Amino acid sequence: MERSEEYIKNERKKEWRVELQKKTKAKDRMTIERVQMPESAPEERIKSQRIEVNKGLTAEEAMREATRCMDCVNPTCMEGCPVSINIPKFIKNIERGDFLQAASVLKETSALPAVCGRVCPQEIQCEQRCFYVEKLHQPAVAIGHLERFAADFERESGKISVPELAESNGIKVAVIGSGPSSLSFAGDMVKLGYDVSVFEALHEIGGVLKYGIPEFRLPNAVVDVEINNLRRMGVKFITNFIVGQTESLDDLKEEGFKAFYVGSGAGLPRFMNIPGENSNGILSSNEYLTRVNLMGADAEDSDTPVLRGKNVVVVGGGNTAMDSVRTAKRLGAEKAMIVYRRSEEEMPARIEEVHHAKQEGIEFSTLTNPIEYIADENGRVKQVTVQKMKLGEPDASGRRRPIPIEGSEYTIDASVVVVAVGVSPNPLIPNSVKGLDVSRWGTIEVVKDKMQSSIPEVFAGGDIVRGGATVILAMGDGRKAAANMDIYLKEKYLSQKVEH
Amino acid sequence: MNKIVEKENFSEKVVKIVVEAPLIAKARKPGNFVIVRVGEKGERMPLTIAGADIKKGTITIIVQKMGVSSIKLCDLKVGDFITDLVGPLGKPTEIHNVGTVLCCGGGVGVAPLLPIVEGYKKAGNKVITVLAARNKDLIILEDEIRKNSDEVLIMTDDGSYGRKGLVTEGMEEIIQREQIDECITIGPAIMMKFCALLTKKYEIPTMASLNSIMVDGTGMCGACRVTVDGKTKFTCVDGPEFDAHKIDFDEMMSRLGGYKVEEKDKLDHFQE
Ligand SMILES: Cc1cc2nc3c(=O)[nH]c(=O)nc-3n(C[C@H](O)[C@H](O)[C@H](O)COP(=O)(O)OP(=O)(O)OC[C@H]3O[C@@H](n4cnc5c(N)ncnc54)[C@H](O)[C@@H]3O)c2cc1C
Ligand SMILES: Cc1cc2nc3c(=O)[nH]c(=O)nc-3n(C[C@H](O)[C@H](O)[C@H](O)COP(=O)(O)OP(=O)(O)OC[C@H]3O[C@@H](n4cnc5c(N)ncnc54)[C@H](O)[C@@H]3O)c2cc1C
Ligand code: SF4
Ligand code: SF4
Ligand code: FES
């Protein structure tokens, strides 16, 4: 959200902030070392999918880390945050020990701070733009850890503030999908007085937060608290409902829905189309993670099976690949390996995940690319043929392009292979709604900053608009869409109502 | 929602269930399927919609006991609720008036075949149906199929009912007897494979409805992928019906066994 510089400056001049600024000298702040996130021991945590790796900061650790923050006149960190969280304001509240206030600052702009504190790629967002990094070439203030601390504190205190709701205006809006983008949209709209219904195809609410990101990174309980808050605020959740199949957009219009937000995500897994890829034992990261995270297949008493293997190879270098390979380890793989075609530097995964994966004994084979799978007589994969790669000139993504090295092929043993090479937009909605402009890549076209599609009453955001992106970007889109849909609906319906 | 209002045992292994699902009843078309889940630890299981009653707001599913999930579903009683039920899924069958249609159903495959037979009949086709099973007890829905077919031929492996022999033997007779404009086959993969080989010989356009392993049924996981005409397709969103002459049935059969060991473990565990 854009926020005026003036507002930020004035906030900074508040008495309590000035007092804190004076209390500790800048020089002393700079001598504090960046806090280390306490972690579960690698050999313990790999025994279960459900032991959270990062344990969270203590109040004392959080306050000390908050003291490092300079409360900059020009807080560049905020420019790095896609939703412009007022970072110094929340951090200074932690410094002074008012953790609930810190949490409420987060909630001014972010619907799910406990989630973002855990999964944002901070090192390329807020933290990359921190004064410490830009000017001192030192480790950034641990903004993500602090964000998680404040949000967790609020949740655990049981004193979650339910925001004030505007008087109900009776206008029905429908939300398609229940990922982070939809949740943040729903939260804003219900606050504005709309009658909000969220339709989800799966049997669980949360989108990728539930079926994709594993519990060792993001416990379901954290997500559920937020969902229950929305429920208490009046948002209706309808699971097992596929818009476009169970009912069409037109059916919903007839039932009185005046506008729609499409947050249907980028659910379609990509494969590499190389020989042998349809052998048994080769599956998409979506299938693998869904079986474990949504269906609980790691537990003995779940009816859903999952493949366990001695040697598991995961192809890819993003968060999805890291989540898959670490899941494999937790399912008992003796050897779990990443095969990635570029070098570690180009890996799109969060640095922390790569670091944690290494602690857990994950092997990395970078600059290697699978070119063929070899199956046994039962059609089950037994080996992957890979080829060595070298890096050439940067490509469109700005990363150096991998080039195969002829004659460098060799094989790796694998009884399970997880393909995590990206996803495409979910085609269900683009295919089922007439008149909706869709790009060459299958993403829904929207007017930037408004998130309005070619159909005026249909807004969209998150991965269905961006392709695979991040939780915080998806949430930011939800907020923008809510603000603009509010204007659209008020002009269209409420002014009319007044006239009549 | 999802309340079971009627249940009938066709045989020891095959059960018909009528369940409340008003929206799905209204939206479904022949060829569509649903995904059900029984219990909080339950698995997502695809099942064809064998029929629907829009007025009563119910759909009919016909389930064969295969493993844990299908047994759990069949164990539910009238008045019980199915934990989750979502649909309709998949592309509907493309039904046109083409002339004479040969419909072939094997085992529990007759359940998904029924709405298609109904559809072809309604569209004004002459419908000839071949029902096949190992023995008499496994022949299901005979009356309903007869009601919508101009001719019905029943084949059993052991000759305990209808004629003794394989489905393809019955089919070939009919094909040699009269002009067949289109064929559809639903049943075990091996049966569909041989049906396809037969109709290819006679160059009759043929569709097969595939029962791949699925998880979400919305195109999200790729568990259901099959090779059709050399390209990878997802059965749940691109199918479940494909041009039978272009399906790689050998790969499909192999993929059906992809979780065999794990499924057997679950069943052993369940039966303990
Ligand atoms: C394994 C994995 C790890 C990730 N790790 C990170 C990370 O660490 N940090 C980060 O920032 N990002 C991460 N991401 C990316 C991030 O999760 C996504 O960018 C984000 O979830 C997108 O949110 P969304 O709301 O657009 O859609 P999604 O979260 O994809 O949710 C879309 C929902 O819509 C439902 N749906 C689709 N079509 C319909 C329909 N027609 N009717 C009803 N419902 C429908 C789907 O079932 C789904 O539940 C990760 C992604 C994955 C897969
Ligand atoms: C689109 C579609 C429509 C279907 N319609 C029906 C229907 O109307 N009625 C019905 O009874 N079944 C139908 N099926 C098949 C049904 O989904 C499976 O039989 C069921 O999932 C088995 O689950 P289970 O846990 O009981 O057995 P599992 O323990 O999963 O399997 C038991 C045994 O069956 C084999 N098997 C697993 N999945 C399948 C499968 N999809 N097809 C054949 N064998 C399999 C396994 O290899 C294993 O040996 C359909 C499948 C699809 C994809
Ligand atoms: S939401 Fe993400 S980018 Fe923004 S401050 Fe929090 S951790 Fe940083
Ligand atoms: S840039 Fe860094 S030091 Fe400055 S306000 Fe932001 S977090 Fe604090
Ligand atoms: S069942 Fe998951 S993509 Fe078809």
PDB file of C-alpha atoms in Angstrom, chain A residues 217-391:
ATOM      1  CA  ARG A 217       7.990 -24.264   8.018  1.00  0.00           C
ATOM      2  CA  LEU A 218       4.440 -23.087   8.549  1.00  0.00           C
ATOM      3  CA  PRO A 219       2.258 -24.975  11.045  1.00  0.00           C
ATOM      4  CA  ASN A 220      -1.342 -25.356   9.929  1.00  0.00           C
ATOM      5  CA  ALA A 221      -2.452 -24.114  13.336  1.00  0.00           C
ATOM      6  CA  VAL A 222      -0.967 -20.690  12.539  1.00  0.00           C
ATOM      7  CA  VAL A 223      -2.996 -20.471   9.351  1.00  0.00           C
ATOM      8  CA  ASP A 224      -6.147 -21.797  11.012  1.00  0.00           C
ATOM      9  CA  VAL A 225      -6.146 -19.067  13.634  1.00  0.00           C
ATOM     10  CA  GLU A 226      -6.249 -16.469  10.882  1.00  0.00           C
ATOM     11  CA  ILE A 227      -9.002 -18.333   9.056  1.00  0.00           C
ATOM     12  CA  ASN A 228     -11.055 -18.548  12.240  1.00  0.00           C
ATOM     13  CA  ASN A 229     -10.634 -14.832  12.775  1.00  0.00           C
ATOM     14  CA  LEU A 230     -12.049 -14.203   9.333  1.00  0.00           C
ATOM     15  CA  ARG A 231     -14.887 -16.561  10.141  1.00  0.00           C
ATOM     16  CA  ARG A 232     -15.647 -14.629  13.321  1.00  0.00           C
ATOM     17  CA  MET A 233     -15.671 -11.445  11.296  1.00  0.00           C
ATOM     18  CA  GLY A 234     -18.420 -12.961   9.188  1.00  0.00           C
ATOM     19  CA  VAL A 235     -16.624 -14.385   6.144  1.00  0.00           C
ATOM     20  CA  LYS A 236     -18.376 -17.537   4.898  1.00  0.00           C
ATOM     21  CA  PHE A 237     -16.217 -20.404   3.699  1.00  0.00           C
ATOM     22  CA  ILE A 238     -17.615 -22.954   1.281  1.00  0.00           C
ATOM     23  CA  THR A 239     -15.290 -25.891   0.613  1.00  0.00           C
ATOM     24  CA  ASN A 240     -15.667 -28.571  -2.086  1.00  0.00           C
ATOM     25  CA  PHE A 241     -17.002 -25.978  -4.496  1.00  0.00           C
ATOM     26  CA  ILE A 242     -15.338 -25.444  -7.845  1.00  0.00           C
ATOM     27  CA  VAL A 243     -16.447 -22.235  -9.469  1.00  0.00           C
ATOM     28  CA  GLY A 244     -16.893 -22.984 -13.143  1.00  0.00           C
ATOM     29  CA  GLN A 245     -17.846 -26.604 -12.443  1.00  0.00           C
ATOM     30  CA  THR A 246     -20.128 -26.863  -9.399  1.00  0.00           C
ATOM     31  CA  GLU A 247     -21.703 -23.583 -10.421  1.00  0.00           C
ATOM     32  CA  SER A 248     -20.703 -21.029 -13.001  1.00  0.00           C
ATOM     33  CA  LEU A 249     -19.978 -17.382 -12.423  1.00  0.00           C
ATOM     34  CA  ASP A 250     -23.346 -16.648 -14.048  1.00  0.00           C
ATOM     35  CA  ASP A 251     -25.126 -18.960 -11.586  1.00  0.00           C
ATOM     36  CA  LEU A 252     -23.520 -17.037  -8.750  1.00  0.00           C
ATOM     37  CA  LYS A 253     -24.588 -13.750 -10.298  1.00  0.00           C
ATOM     38  CA  GLU A 254     -28.144 -15.010 -10.353  1.00  0.00           C
ATOM     39  CA  GLU A 255     -27.817 -15.823  -6.681  1.00  0.00           C
ATOM     40  CA  GLY A 256     -27.068 -12.172  -6.061  1.00  0.00           C
ATOM     41  CA  PHE A 257     -23.294 -11.945  -6.080  1.00  0.00           C
ATOM     42  CA  LYS A 258     -22.377  -8.532  -7.418  1.00  0.00           C
ATOM     43  CA  ALA A 259     -18.622  -8.910  -7.850  1.00  0.00           C
ATOM     44  CA  PHE A 260     -15.914 -11.553  -7.861  1.00  0.00           C
ATOM     45  CA  TYR A 261     -12.320 -11.877  -6.793  1.00  0.00           C
ATOM     46  CA  VAL A 262     -10.372 -14.608  -8.543  1.00  0.00           C
ATOM     47  CA  GLY A 263      -7.466 -15.859  -6.428  1.00  0.00           C
ATOM     48  CA  SER A 264      -7.296 -19.301  -7.953  1.00  0.00           C
ATOM     49  CA  GLY A 265      -3.524 -19.595  -7.926  1.00  0.00           C
ATOM     50  CA  ALA A 266      -0.989 -21.240 -10.173  1.00  0.00           C
ATOM     51  CA  GLY A 267      -1.942 -24.813  -9.542  1.00  0.00           C
ATOM     52  CA  LEU A 268      -0.864 -26.561 -12.723  1.00  0.00           C
ATOM     53  CA  PRO A 269       2.405 -28.491 -12.377  1.00  0.00           C
ATOM     54  CA  ARG A 270       4.964 -28.391 -15.161  1.00  0.00           C
ATOM     55  CA  PHE A 271       6.877 -31.420 -16.295  1.00  0.00           C
ATOM     56  CA  MET A 272       9.993 -31.475 -18.463  1.00  0.00           C
ATOM     57  CA  ASN A 273       8.687 -33.803 -21.195  1.00  0.00           C
ATOM     58  CA  ILE A 274      11.759 -35.982 -21.225  1.00  0.00           C
ATOM     59  CA  PRO A 275      11.771 -39.725 -21.915  1.00  0.00           C
ATOM     60  CA  GLY A 276      10.518 -41.937 -19.112  1.00  0.00           C
ATOM     61  CA  GLU A 277       8.939 -39.106 -17.130  1.00  0.00           C
ATOM     62  CA  ASN A 278       5.619 -40.934 -16.788  1.00  0.00           C
ATOM     63  CA  SER A 279       7.246 -43.917 -15.096  1.00  0.00           C
ATOM     64  CA  ASN A 280       5.936 -44.836 -11.687  1.00  0.00           C
ATOM     65  CA  GLY A 281       7.744 -43.173  -8.838  1.00  0.00           C
ATOM     66  CA  ILE A 282       8.069 -39.863 -10.717  1.00  0.00           C
ATOM     67  CA  LEU A 283       5.658 -37.248  -9.473  1.00  0.00           C
ATOM     68  CA  SER A 284       5.128 -33.525  -9.361  1.00  0.00           C
ATOM     69  CA  SER A 285       6.003 -31.636  -6.205  1.00  0.00           C
ATOM     70  CA  ASN A 286       2.323 -30.688  -6.028  1.00  0.00           C
ATOM     71  CA  GLU A 287       1.313 -34.332  -5.828  1.00  0.00           C
ATOM     72  CA  TYR A 288       4.031 -35.205  -3.354  1.00  0.00           C
ATOM     73  CA  LEU A 289       3.404 -32.260  -1.050  1.00  0.00           C
ATOM     74  CA  THR A 290      -0.387 -32.530  -1.321  1.00  0.00           C
ATOM     75  CA  ARG A 291      -0.314 -36.155  -0.295  1.00  0.00           C
ATOM     76  CA  VAL A 292       1.721 -35.302   2.778  1.00  0.00           C
ATOM     77  CA  ASN A 293       0.552 -31.830   3.768  1.00  0.00           C
ATOM     78  CA  LEU A 294      -3.115 -31.876   2.808  1.00  0.00           C
ATOM     79  CA  MET A 295      -3.838 -35.584   3.125  1.00  0.00           C
ATOM     80  CA  GLY A 296      -1.477 -36.319   6.029  1.00  0.00           C
ATOM     81  CA  ALA A 297       0.032 -39.309   4.209  1.00  0.00           C
ATOM     82  CA  ASP A 298       3.106 -39.258   6.452  1.00  0.00           C
ATOM     83  CA  ALA A 299       0.934 -40.567   9.290  1.00  0.00           C
ATOM     84  CA  GLU A 300       0.276 -44.278   9.685  1.00  0.00           C
ATOM     85  CA  ASP A 301      -3.488 -43.786  10.079  1.00  0.00           C
ATOM     86  CA  SER A 302      -4.045 -41.773   6.893  1.00  0.00           C
ATOM     87  CA  ASP A 303      -5.794 -43.619   4.048  1.00  0.00           C
ATOM     88  CA  THR A 304      -3.707 -41.757   1.460  1.00  0.00           C
ATOM     89  CA  PRO A 305      -0.501 -43.501   0.437  1.00  0.00           C
ATOM     90  CA  VAL A 306       2.775 -41.769  -0.333  1.00  0.00           C
ATOM     91  CA  LEU A 307       5.899 -43.169  -1.971  1.00  0.00           C
ATOM     92  CA  ARG A 308       8.873 -43.559   0.304  1.00  0.00           C
ATOM     93  CA  GLY A 309      12.238 -44.243  -1.217  1.00  0.00           C
ATOM     94  CA  LYS A 310      15.800 -44.866  -0.166  1.00  0.00           C
ATOM     95  CA  ASN A 311      17.134 -42.534  -2.830  1.00  0.00           C
ATOM     96  CA  VAL A 312      14.984 -39.546  -3.617  1.00  0.00           C
ATOM     97  CA  VAL A 313      15.914 -37.046  -6.309  1.00  0.00           C
ATOM     98  CA  VAL A 314      14.162 -33.692  -6.449  1.00  0.00           C
ATOM     99  CA  VAL A 315      14.512 -31.662  -9.623  1.00  0.00           C
ATOM    100  CA  GLY A 316      14.498 -27.882  -9.213  1.00  0.00           C
ATOM    101  CA  GLY A 317      15.910 -25.119  -7.066  1.00  0.00           C
ATOM    102  CA  GLY A 318      12.925 -23.180  -5.738  1.00  0.00           C
ATOM    103  CA  ASN A 319      11.045 -23.268  -2.450  1.00  0.00           C
ATOM    104  CA  THR A 320       8.924 -26.078  -3.761  1.00  0.00           C
ATOM    105  CA  ALA A 321      11.989 -28.170  -4.483  1.00  0.00           C
ATOM    106  CA  MET A 322      13.431 -27.477  -1.012  1.00  0.00           C
ATOM    107  CA  ASP A 323      10.124 -28.356   0.637  1.00  0.00           C
ATOM    108  CA  SER A 324       9.938 -31.596  -1.336  1.00  0.00           C
ATOM    109  CA  VAL A 325      13.470 -32.738  -0.678  1.00  0.00           C
ATOM    110  CA  ARG A 326      13.212 -31.991   3.045  1.00  0.00           C
ATOM    111  CA  THR A 327       9.886 -33.827   3.137  1.00  0.00           C
ATOM    112  CA  ALA A 328      11.602 -36.822   1.518  1.00  0.00           C
ATOM    113  CA  LYS A 329      14.173 -36.805   4.294  1.00  0.00           C
ATOM    114  CA  ARG A 330      11.401 -36.758   6.869  1.00  0.00           C
ATOM    115  CA  LEU A 331       9.707 -39.681   5.144  1.00  0.00           C
ATOM    116  CA  GLY A 332      12.856 -41.689   5.739  1.00  0.00           C
ATOM    117  CA  ALA A 333      14.985 -41.263   2.632  1.00  0.00           C
ATOM    118  CA  GLU A 334      18.592 -42.248   3.261  1.00  0.00           C
ATOM    119  CA  LYS A 335      19.707 -40.034   0.460  1.00  0.00           C
ATOM    120  CA  ALA A 336      17.697 -37.010  -0.614  1.00  0.00           C
ATOM    121  CA  MET A 337      19.201 -34.910  -3.366  1.00  0.00           C
ATOM    122  CA  ILE A 338      18.507 -31.697  -5.219  1.00  0.00           C
ATOM    123  CA  VAL A 339      19.321 -31.734  -8.906  1.00  0.00           C
ATOM    124  CA  TYR A 340      19.382 -28.174 -10.234  1.00  0.00           C
ATOM    125  CA  ARG A 341      20.508 -26.950 -13.626  1.00  0.00           C
ATOM    126  CA  ARG A 342      22.051 -23.656 -12.550  1.00  0.00           C
ATOM    127  CA  SER A 343      24.415 -22.961  -9.655  1.00  0.00           C
ATOM    128  CA  GLU A 344      23.455 -22.418  -6.042  1.00  0.00           C
ATOM    129  CA  GLU A 345      23.695 -18.657  -6.517  1.00  0.00           C
ATOM    130  CA  GLU A 346      20.805 -18.677  -8.988  1.00  0.00           C
ATOM    131  CA  MET A 347      18.544 -20.841  -6.829  1.00  0.00           C
ATOM    132  CA  PRO A 348      15.236 -19.040  -6.331  1.00  0.00           C
ATOM    133  CA  ALA A 349      14.616 -20.688  -2.940  1.00  0.00           C
ATOM    134  CA  ARG A 350      14.871 -18.646   0.239  1.00  0.00           C
ATOM    135  CA  ILE A 351      18.444 -18.725   1.502  1.00  0.00           C
ATOM    136  CA  GLU A 352      17.284 -19.932   4.887  1.00  0.00           C
ATOM    137  CA  GLU A 353      15.639 -22.997   3.352  1.00  0.00           C
ATOM    138  CA  VAL A 354      18.804 -23.935   1.484  1.00  0.00           C
ATOM    139  CA  HIS A 355      20.750 -23.509   4.693  1.00  0.00           C
ATOM    140  CA  HIS A 356      18.299 -25.636   6.678  1.00  0.00           C
ATOM    141  CA  ALA A 357      18.278 -28.284   3.962  1.00  0.00           C
ATOM    142  CA  LYS A 358      22.050 -28.554   4.167  1.00  0.00           C
ATOM    143  CA  GLN A 359      21.889 -28.917   7.952  1.00  0.00           C
ATOM    144  CA  GLU A 360      19.504 -31.789   7.416  1.00  0.00           C
ATOM    145  CA  GLY A 361      21.917 -33.641   5.178  1.00  0.00           C
ATOM    146  CA  ILE A 362      20.339 -32.857   1.836  1.00  0.00           C
ATOM    147  CA  GLU A 363      22.786 -33.303  -1.030  1.00  0.00           C
ATOM    148  CA  PHE A 364      23.027 -30.716  -3.772  1.00  0.00           C
ATOM    149  CA  SER A 365      23.933 -31.533  -7.310  1.00  0.00           C
ATOM    150  CA  THR A 366      23.949 -28.177  -9.049  1.00  0.00           C
ATOM    151  CA  LEU A 367      24.724 -27.512 -12.693  1.00  0.00           C
ATOM    152  CA  THR A 368      23.107 -30.835 -13.515  1.00  0.00           C
ATOM    153  CA  ASN A 369      19.925 -31.487 -15.448  1.00  0.00           C
ATOM    154  CA  PRO A 370      17.944 -34.692 -15.932  1.00  0.00           C
ATOM    155  CA  ILE A 371      17.568 -35.776 -19.541  1.00  0.00           C
ATOM    156  CA  GLU A 372      16.030 -39.227 -19.180  1.00  0.00           C
ATOM    157  CA  TYR A 373      14.527 -41.594 -16.629  1.00  0.00           C
ATOM    158  CA  ILE A 374      15.244 -45.293 -16.619  1.00  0.00           C
ATOM    159  CA  ALA A 375      12.599 -47.633 -15.227  1.00  0.00           C
ATOM    160  CA  ASP A 376      12.804 -51.231 -14.004  1.00  0.00           C
ATOM    161  CA  GLU A 377      10.789 -54.115 -15.468  1.00  0.00           C
ATOM    162  CA  ASN A 378       7.730 -53.057 -13.408  1.00  0.00           C
ATOM    163  CA  GLY A 379       7.738 -49.548 -14.805  1.00  0.00           C
ATOM    164  CA  ARG A 380       9.129 -48.017 -11.615  1.00  0.00           C
ATOM    165  CA  VAL A 381      11.920 -45.495 -11.956  1.00  0.00           C
ATOM    166  CA  LYS A 382      15.351 -46.727 -10.863  1.00  0.00           C
ATOM    167  CA  GLN A 383      17.787 -44.227 -12.356  1.00  0.00           C
ATOM    168  CA  VAL A 384      18.012 -40.717 -13.666  1.00  0.00           C
ATOM    169  CA  THR A 385      20.349 -39.841 -16.472  1.00  0.00           C
ATOM    170  CA  VAL A 386      21.680 -36.354 -15.919  1.00  0.00           C
ATOM    171  CA  GLN A 387      23.876 -34.026 -17.889  1.00  0.00           C
ATOM    172  CA  LYS A 388      26.363 -31.504 -16.552  1.00  0.00           C
ATOM    173  CA  MET A 389      25.706 -27.856 -17.346  1.00  0.00           C
ATOM    174  CA  LYS A 390      27.763 -24.679 -17.500  1.00  0.00           C
ATOM    175  CA  LEU A 391      26.571 -21.100 -17.200  1.00  0.00           C
TER     176      LEU A 391
END
